[in-house]
Amino acid sequence: MGRILLAGLIAVSLAGCGGRPRPEGETLEQRLAGSGYRLGERVESIRRYDLSHWEYLDKRHIVLRDDPGRRYLIEFTRPCTNLDIDNALAYSTTLGELTRQDRIFSRGPGGAPEPCPVGDIHALEKVDRAD
């Protein structure tokens, strides 16, 4: 279960299935489709108090879920090496919402936080996997 803990100026606690390994050969679209989603429109921010869970996709992408059940793709500006382990995450923000100017922190094996700069945020759309 992955969760986000307090770090920096403002943060939120998240519980989820953070460390689920995925095949490295899959494209982002295949990884999202495997979870029943596709990339939606880009959003400027996510309200911090709505976030509840996160899911690992690869070293550059995670999915955040809010309490009403919406999902967002977070794309980092560079690979983050500690996201694929069952890990607590945190983020810092000065605006009270998660934005492209913020960082998500992941703890490494030695306990030091690794900052992962947020690049883009996209809403995810549910797709029918009945095919």
Short mmCIF file of C-alpha atoms in Angstrom, two decimals:
data_model
loop_
_atom_site.label_atom_id
_atom_site.label_comp_id
_atom_site.label_asym_id
_atom_site.label_seq_id
_atom_site.Cartn_x
_atom_site.Cartn_y
_atom_site.Cartn_z
CA MET A 1 0.00 0.00 0.00
CA GLY A 2 1.44 3.36 -1.00
CA ARG A 3 0.53 6.47 0.92
CA ILE A 4 1.51 10.11 0.99
CA LEU A 5 2.73 11.52 4.30
CA LEU A 6 3.40 15.02 5.63
CA ALA A 7 6.44 16.71 4.08
CA GLY A 8 7.29 20.27 3.17
CA LEU A 9 4.75 23.06 3.46
CA ILE A 10 1.54 21.14 2.78
CA ALA A 11 1.05 17.43 2.23
CA VAL A 12 -1.55 14.70 2.36
CA SER A 13 -1.60 11.07 3.49
CA LEU A 14 -2.31 8.52 0.75
CA ALA A 15 -2.95 4.79 1.03
CA GLY A 16 -2.95 2.63 -2.10
CA CYS A 17 -1.17 -0.07 -4.01
CA GLY A 18 1.97 1.90 -4.72
CA GLY A 19 4.46 -0.86 -5.42
CA ARG A 20 2.73 -2.94 -8.10
CA PRO A 21 5.39 -3.91 -10.68
CA ARG A 22 4.57 -3.53 -14.37
CA PRO A 23 6.38 -4.96 -17.39
CA GLU A 24 9.02 -2.47 -18.54
CA GLY A 25 8.25 -3.06 -22.26
CA GLU A 26 4.70 -1.67 -22.05
CA THR A 27 3.91 1.82 -23.32
CA LEU A 28 2.21 4.33 -21.04
CA GLU A 29 -1.02 3.84 -23.00
CA GLN A 30 -0.84 0.06 -22.45
CA ARG A 31 -0.21 0.52 -18.73
CA LEU A 32 -3.19 2.86 -18.43
CA ALA A 33 -5.41 0.57 -20.52
CA GLY A 34 -4.42 -2.34 -18.26
CA SER A 35 -5.89 -0.36 -15.36
CA GLY A 36 -9.00 0.57 -17.38
CA TYR A 37 -8.07 4.19 -18.18
CA ARG A 38 -6.86 6.44 -20.96
CA LEU A 39 -5.20 9.83 -20.92
CA GLY A 40 -7.63 12.74 -20.64
CA GLU A 41 -7.15 16.48 -20.71
CA ARG A 42 -4.34 18.27 -18.92
CA VAL A 43 -5.30 19.88 -15.61
CA GLU A 44 -3.55 22.70 -13.78
CA SER A 45 -3.98 21.38 -10.23
CA ILE A 46 -5.51 18.79 -7.91
CA ARG A 47 -7.01 19.78 -4.56
CA ARG A 48 -4.71 18.34 -1.93
CA TYR A 49 -7.43 17.41 0.56
CA ASP A 50 -9.20 15.15 -1.98
CA LEU A 51 -6.24 12.80 -2.61
CA SER A 52 -6.55 9.32 -1.14
CA HIS A 53 -4.49 6.69 -3.07
CA TRP A 54 -1.66 6.30 -5.56
CA GLU A 55 -0.49 3.64 -8.00
CA TYR A 56 2.93 3.11 -9.59
CA LEU A 57 3.06 2.90 -13.39
CA ASP A 58 6.77 3.43 -14.12
CA LYS A 59 9.69 5.63 -12.99
CA ARG A 60 8.16 8.70 -14.67
CA HIS A 61 4.45 8.20 -13.95
CA ILE A 62 2.08 7.53 -11.07
CA VAL A 63 -1.71 7.63 -10.82
CA LEU A 64 -3.31 9.59 -7.97
CA ARG A 65 -6.93 8.99 -6.95
CA ASP A 66 -9.14 11.44 -5.12
CA ASP A 67 -12.04 10.59 -2.79
CA PRO A 68 -14.82 10.97 -5.38
CA GLY A 69 -12.94 8.37 -7.47
CA ARG A 70 -11.34 10.58 -10.12
CA ARG A 71 -7.86 9.55 -11.23
CA TYR A 72 -4.98 11.71 -12.41
CA LEU A 73 -1.76 10.84 -14.18
CA ILE A 74 1.29 12.55 -12.67
CA GLU A 75 4.24 12.78 -15.04
CA PHE A 76 7.62 13.65 -13.54
CA THR A 77 10.23 15.76 -15.30
CA ARG A 78 12.83 13.05 -14.65
CA PRO A 79 12.80 9.40 -13.55
CA CYS A 80 12.26 8.76 -9.83
CA THR A 81 13.99 5.60 -8.68
CA ASN A 82 12.12 4.78 -5.46
CA LEU A 83 8.53 4.76 -6.67
CA ASP A 84 8.38 1.06 -7.51
CA ILE A 85 8.74 -0.11 -3.93
CA ASP A 86 5.92 -0.11 -1.37
CA ASN A 87 6.59 3.36 -0.15
CA ALA A 88 5.12 6.39 1.56
CA LEU A 89 4.97 9.48 -0.62
CA ALA A 90 4.71 13.14 0.30
CA TYR A 91 4.47 16.38 -1.63
CA SER A 92 5.19 20.01 -0.97
CA THR A 93 3.27 22.94 -2.33
CA THR A 94 2.95 26.66 -1.75
CA LEU A 95 -0.51 26.94 -3.38
CA GLY A 96 -2.48 24.39 -1.32
CA GLU A 97 -3.06 22.25 -4.42
CA LEU A 98 -0.78 19.85 -6.28
CA THR A 99 0.51 21.68 -9.38
CA ARG A 100 3.28 21.46 -11.98
CA GLN A 101 5.50 23.62 -9.75
CA ASP A 102 5.45 21.04 -6.95
CA ARG A 103 7.48 17.98 -6.02
CA ILE A 104 6.48 14.55 -4.79
CA PHE A 105 8.93 12.91 -2.39
CA SER A 106 9.72 9.21 -2.24
CA ARG A 107 11.89 7.56 0.41
CA GLY A 108 14.91 5.59 -0.72
CA PRO A 109 16.35 2.47 0.95
CA GLY A 110 18.47 4.62 3.28
CA GLY A 111 15.47 6.74 4.30
CA ALA A 112 16.54 9.92 2.49
CA PRO A 113 13.73 11.60 0.56
CA GLU A 114 14.05 11.68 -3.23
CA PRO A 115 12.37 14.77 -4.78
CA CYS A 116 10.40 14.00 -7.94
CA PRO A 117 9.47 17.24 -9.79
CA VAL A 118 5.95 17.20 -11.24
CA GLY A 119 5.91 17.82 -15.00
CA ASP A 120 2.33 17.42 -16.22
CA ILE A 121 -0.96 16.41 -14.63
CA HIS A 122 -3.70 14.79 -16.72
CA ALA A 123 -7.19 13.66 -15.82
CA LEU A 124 -7.75 9.99 -16.64
CA GLU A 125 -10.88 8.72 -18.39
CA LYS A 126 -12.45 5.34 -17.62
CA VAL A 127 -12.59 2.97 -20.61
CA ASP A 128 -14.56 -0.20 -21.14
CA ARG A 129 -12.26 -3.24 -20.88
CA ALA A 130 -14.89 -5.69 -22.12
CA ASP A 131 -13.05 -6.35 -25.44
#
